[in-house]
CSV table of C-alpha atoms and ligand atoms in Angstrom, one decimal:
chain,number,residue,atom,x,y,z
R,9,UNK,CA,0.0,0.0,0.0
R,10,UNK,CA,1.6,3.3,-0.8
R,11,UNK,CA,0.7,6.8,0.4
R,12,UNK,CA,-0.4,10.3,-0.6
R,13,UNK,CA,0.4,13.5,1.5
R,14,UNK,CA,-2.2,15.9,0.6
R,15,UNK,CA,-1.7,19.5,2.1
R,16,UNK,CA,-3.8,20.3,4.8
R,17,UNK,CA,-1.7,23.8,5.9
R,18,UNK,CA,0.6,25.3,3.8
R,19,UNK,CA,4.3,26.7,5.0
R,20,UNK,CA,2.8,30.2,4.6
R,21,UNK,CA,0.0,29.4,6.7
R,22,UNK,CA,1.8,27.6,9.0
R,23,UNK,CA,4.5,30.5,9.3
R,24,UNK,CA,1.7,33.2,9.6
R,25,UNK,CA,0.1,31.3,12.3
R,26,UNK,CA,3.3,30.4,14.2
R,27,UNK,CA,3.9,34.0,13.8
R,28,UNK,CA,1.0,35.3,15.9
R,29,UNK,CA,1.1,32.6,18.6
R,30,UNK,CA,5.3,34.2,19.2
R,31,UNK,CA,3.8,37.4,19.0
R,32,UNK,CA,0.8,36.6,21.7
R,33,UNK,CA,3.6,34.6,23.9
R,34,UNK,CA,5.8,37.9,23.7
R,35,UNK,CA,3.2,39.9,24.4
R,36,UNK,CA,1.8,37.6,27.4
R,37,UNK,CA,5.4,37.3,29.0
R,38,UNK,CA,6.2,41.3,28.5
R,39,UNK,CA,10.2,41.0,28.4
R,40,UNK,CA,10.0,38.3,31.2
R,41,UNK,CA,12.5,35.4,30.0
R,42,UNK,CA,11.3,32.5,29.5
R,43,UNK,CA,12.5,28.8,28.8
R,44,UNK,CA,11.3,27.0,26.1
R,45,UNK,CA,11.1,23.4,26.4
R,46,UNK,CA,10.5,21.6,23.0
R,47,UNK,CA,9.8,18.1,22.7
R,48,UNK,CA,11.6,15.6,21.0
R,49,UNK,CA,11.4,14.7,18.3
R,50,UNK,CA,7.9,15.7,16.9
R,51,UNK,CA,8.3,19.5,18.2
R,52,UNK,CA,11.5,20.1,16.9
R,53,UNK,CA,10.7,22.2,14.1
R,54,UNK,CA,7.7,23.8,15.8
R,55,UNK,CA,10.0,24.5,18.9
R,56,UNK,CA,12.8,26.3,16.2
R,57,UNK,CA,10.2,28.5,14.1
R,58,UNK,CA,8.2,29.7,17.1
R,59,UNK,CA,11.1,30.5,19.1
R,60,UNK,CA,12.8,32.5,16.9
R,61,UNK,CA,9.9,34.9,16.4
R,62,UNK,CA,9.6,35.6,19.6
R,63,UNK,CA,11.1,38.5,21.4
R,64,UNK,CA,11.2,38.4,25.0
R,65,UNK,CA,14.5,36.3,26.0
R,66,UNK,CA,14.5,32.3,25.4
R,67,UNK,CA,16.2,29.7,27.1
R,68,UNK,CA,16.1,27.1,24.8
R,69,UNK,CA,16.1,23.2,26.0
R,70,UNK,CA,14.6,20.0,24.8
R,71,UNK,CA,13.0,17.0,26.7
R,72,UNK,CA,12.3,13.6,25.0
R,73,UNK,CA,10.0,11.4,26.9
R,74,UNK,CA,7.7,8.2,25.8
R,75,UNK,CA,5.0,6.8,27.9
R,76,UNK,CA,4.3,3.0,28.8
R,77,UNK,CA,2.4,1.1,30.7
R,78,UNK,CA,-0.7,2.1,28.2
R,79,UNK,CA,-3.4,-0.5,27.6
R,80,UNK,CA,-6.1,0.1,25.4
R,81,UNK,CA,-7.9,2.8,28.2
R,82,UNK,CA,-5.2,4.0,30.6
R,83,UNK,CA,-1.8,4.6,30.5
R,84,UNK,CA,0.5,4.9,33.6
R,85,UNK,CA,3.8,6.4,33.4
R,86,UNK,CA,5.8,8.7,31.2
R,87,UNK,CA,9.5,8.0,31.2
R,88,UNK,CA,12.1,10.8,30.1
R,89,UNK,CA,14.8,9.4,27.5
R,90,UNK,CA,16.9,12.6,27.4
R,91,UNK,CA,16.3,15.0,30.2
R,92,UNK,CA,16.4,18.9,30.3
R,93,UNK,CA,20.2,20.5,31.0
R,94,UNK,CA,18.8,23.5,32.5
R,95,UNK,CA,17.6,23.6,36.3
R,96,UNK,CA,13.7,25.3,36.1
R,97,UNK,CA,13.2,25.9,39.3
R,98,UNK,CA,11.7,29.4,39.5
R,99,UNK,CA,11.3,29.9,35.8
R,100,UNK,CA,8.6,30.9,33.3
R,101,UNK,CA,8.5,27.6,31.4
R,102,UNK,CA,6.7,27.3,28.1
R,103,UNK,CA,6.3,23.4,26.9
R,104,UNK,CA,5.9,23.4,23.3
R,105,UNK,CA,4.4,20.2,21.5
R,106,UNK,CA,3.8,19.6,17.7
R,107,UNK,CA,0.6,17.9,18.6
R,108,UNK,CA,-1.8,16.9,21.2
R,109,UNK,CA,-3.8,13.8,20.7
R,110,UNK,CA,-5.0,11.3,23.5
R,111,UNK,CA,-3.3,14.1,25.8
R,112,UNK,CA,-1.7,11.4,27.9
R,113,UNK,CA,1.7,12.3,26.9
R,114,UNK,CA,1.3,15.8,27.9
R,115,UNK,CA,-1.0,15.3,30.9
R,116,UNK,CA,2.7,12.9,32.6
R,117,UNK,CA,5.0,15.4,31.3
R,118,UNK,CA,3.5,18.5,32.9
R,119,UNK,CA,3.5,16.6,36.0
R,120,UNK,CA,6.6,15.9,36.2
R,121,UNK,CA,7.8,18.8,35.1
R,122,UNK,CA,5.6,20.9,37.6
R,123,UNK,CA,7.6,19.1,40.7
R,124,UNK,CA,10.6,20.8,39.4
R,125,UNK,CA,8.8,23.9,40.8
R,126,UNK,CA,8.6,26.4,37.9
R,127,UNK,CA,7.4,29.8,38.5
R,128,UNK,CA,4.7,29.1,35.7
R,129,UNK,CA,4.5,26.2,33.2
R,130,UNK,CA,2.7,26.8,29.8
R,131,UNK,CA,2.0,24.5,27.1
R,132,UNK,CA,1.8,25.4,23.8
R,133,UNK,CA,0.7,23.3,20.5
R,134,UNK,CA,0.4,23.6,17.1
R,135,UNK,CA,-2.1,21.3,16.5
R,136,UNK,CA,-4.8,20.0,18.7
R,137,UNK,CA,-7.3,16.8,18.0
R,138,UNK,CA,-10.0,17.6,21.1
R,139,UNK,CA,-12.1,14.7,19.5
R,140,UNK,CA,-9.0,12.5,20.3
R,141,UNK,CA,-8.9,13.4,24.2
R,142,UNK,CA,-8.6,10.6,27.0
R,143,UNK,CA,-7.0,13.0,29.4
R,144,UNK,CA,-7.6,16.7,30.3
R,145,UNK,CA,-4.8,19.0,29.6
R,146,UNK,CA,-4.7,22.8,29.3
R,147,UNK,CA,-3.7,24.3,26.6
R,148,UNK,CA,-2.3,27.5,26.6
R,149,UNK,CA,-1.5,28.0,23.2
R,150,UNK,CA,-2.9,26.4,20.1
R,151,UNK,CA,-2.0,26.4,17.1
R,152,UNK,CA,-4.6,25.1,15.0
R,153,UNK,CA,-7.8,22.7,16.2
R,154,UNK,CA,-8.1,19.6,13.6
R,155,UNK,CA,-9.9,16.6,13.1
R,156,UNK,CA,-9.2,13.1,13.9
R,157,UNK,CA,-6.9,12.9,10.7
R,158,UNK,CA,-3.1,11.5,10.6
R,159,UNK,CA,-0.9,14.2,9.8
R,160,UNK,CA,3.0,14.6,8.8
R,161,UNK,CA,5.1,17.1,8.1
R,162,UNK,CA,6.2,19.9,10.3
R,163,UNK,CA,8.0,17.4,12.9
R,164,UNK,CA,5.2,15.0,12.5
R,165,UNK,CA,6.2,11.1,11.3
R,166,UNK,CA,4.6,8.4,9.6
R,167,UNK,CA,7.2,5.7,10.1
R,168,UNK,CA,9.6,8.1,10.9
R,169,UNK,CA,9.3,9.7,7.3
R,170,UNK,CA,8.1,13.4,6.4
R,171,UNK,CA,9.0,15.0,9.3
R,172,UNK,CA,11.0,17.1,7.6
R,173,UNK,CA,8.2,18.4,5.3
R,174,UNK,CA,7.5,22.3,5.7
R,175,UNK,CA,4.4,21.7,5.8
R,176,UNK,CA,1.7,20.3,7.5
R,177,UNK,CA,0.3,17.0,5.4
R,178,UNK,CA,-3.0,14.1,5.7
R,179,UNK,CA,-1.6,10.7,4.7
R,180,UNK,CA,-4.3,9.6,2.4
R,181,UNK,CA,-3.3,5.7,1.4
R,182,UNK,CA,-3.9,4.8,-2.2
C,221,PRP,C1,3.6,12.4,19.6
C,221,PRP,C2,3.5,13.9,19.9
C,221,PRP,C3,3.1,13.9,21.3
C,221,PRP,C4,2.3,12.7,21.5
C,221,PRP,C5,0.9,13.1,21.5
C,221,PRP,O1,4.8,11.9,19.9
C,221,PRP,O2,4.7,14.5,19.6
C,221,PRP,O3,4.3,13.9,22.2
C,221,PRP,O4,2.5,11.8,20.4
C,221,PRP,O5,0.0,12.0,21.7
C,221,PRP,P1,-0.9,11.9,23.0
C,221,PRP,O6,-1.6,13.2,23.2
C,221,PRP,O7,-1.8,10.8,22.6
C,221,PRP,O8,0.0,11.5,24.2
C,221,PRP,P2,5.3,10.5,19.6
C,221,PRP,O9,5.1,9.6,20.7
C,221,PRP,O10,4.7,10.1,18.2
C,221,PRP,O11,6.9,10.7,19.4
C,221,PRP,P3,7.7,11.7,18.4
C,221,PRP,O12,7.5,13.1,18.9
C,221,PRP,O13,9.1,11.3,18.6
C,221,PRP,O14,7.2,11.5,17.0
């Protein structure tokens, strides 16, 4: 079986959008630093484009975590495969995610991350499947609301390929 990526958000659109969350996060944080946490791998290219726009001053730092112990209706732990460098304690942390699906990633992260005692922890997405949720989480920033579609492109894999796509694809199989 062999696939077709059809666009479902341009680069331009992507970049404009991208471009208006920095701008909100700058304005929101008013020349307070912040650190920027992206997470591996799927938020790597979201993490470098929204960062960059942004103009209050960014510590930059990645995570990587994976979560196990997930059956078909819960899922227990979240374990970090490459941890942060920088200590948070205190800071203004923003999480930023290429996606948000079951939210059971995000909902382990954030915990874990919230007993390093930030001064505030944010999470920010640029896409968002609601119809896909299993766990609360709250979004801070969000990117762009979709449906229960698989999408590529933009850090986003389907068997690890197309991540690097500048764009934001549906896998439609032929
Ligand atoms: C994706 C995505 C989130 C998670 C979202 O990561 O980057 O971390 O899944 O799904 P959830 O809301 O159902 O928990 P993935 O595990 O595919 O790893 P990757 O970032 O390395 O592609």
């Amino acid at each position: 079986m062999s696939e077709h990526i059809r666009v479902m958000f341009s680069e331009e659109e992507v970049n404009e959008r991208i471009a208006g969350m920095a701008a909100q996060i700058s304005e929101d944080f008013n020349g307070q630093e912040i650190v920027a946490i992206g997470i591996l791998r799927g938020g790597v290219y979201f993490c470098s484009e929204l960062t960059k726009r942004i103009t209050v001053p960014v510590i930059l730092d990645f995570i990587e975590a994976s979560s196990y112990g997930c059956g078909t209706q819960s899922c227990g732990e979240v374990r970090i495969t490459k941890d942060l460098i920088e200590d948070i304690a205190g800071k203004n942390v923003i999480v930023i995610e290429d996606i948000i699906d079951t939210g059971r990633t995000l909902s382990l992260l954030l915990k874990k991350l919230a007993e390093r005692n930030p001064l505030s922890l944010k999470l920010c997405t640029l896409l968002n499947k609601p119809s896909r949720r299993v766990v609360e989480v709250p979004v801070d920033y969000n990117g762009f609301q979709i449906p229960d579609q698989f999408v590529v492109g933009y850090g986003m894999d389907y068997a690890q390929r197309y991540r690097n796509l500048p764009y934001i694809g549906v896998v439609e199989f032929e």
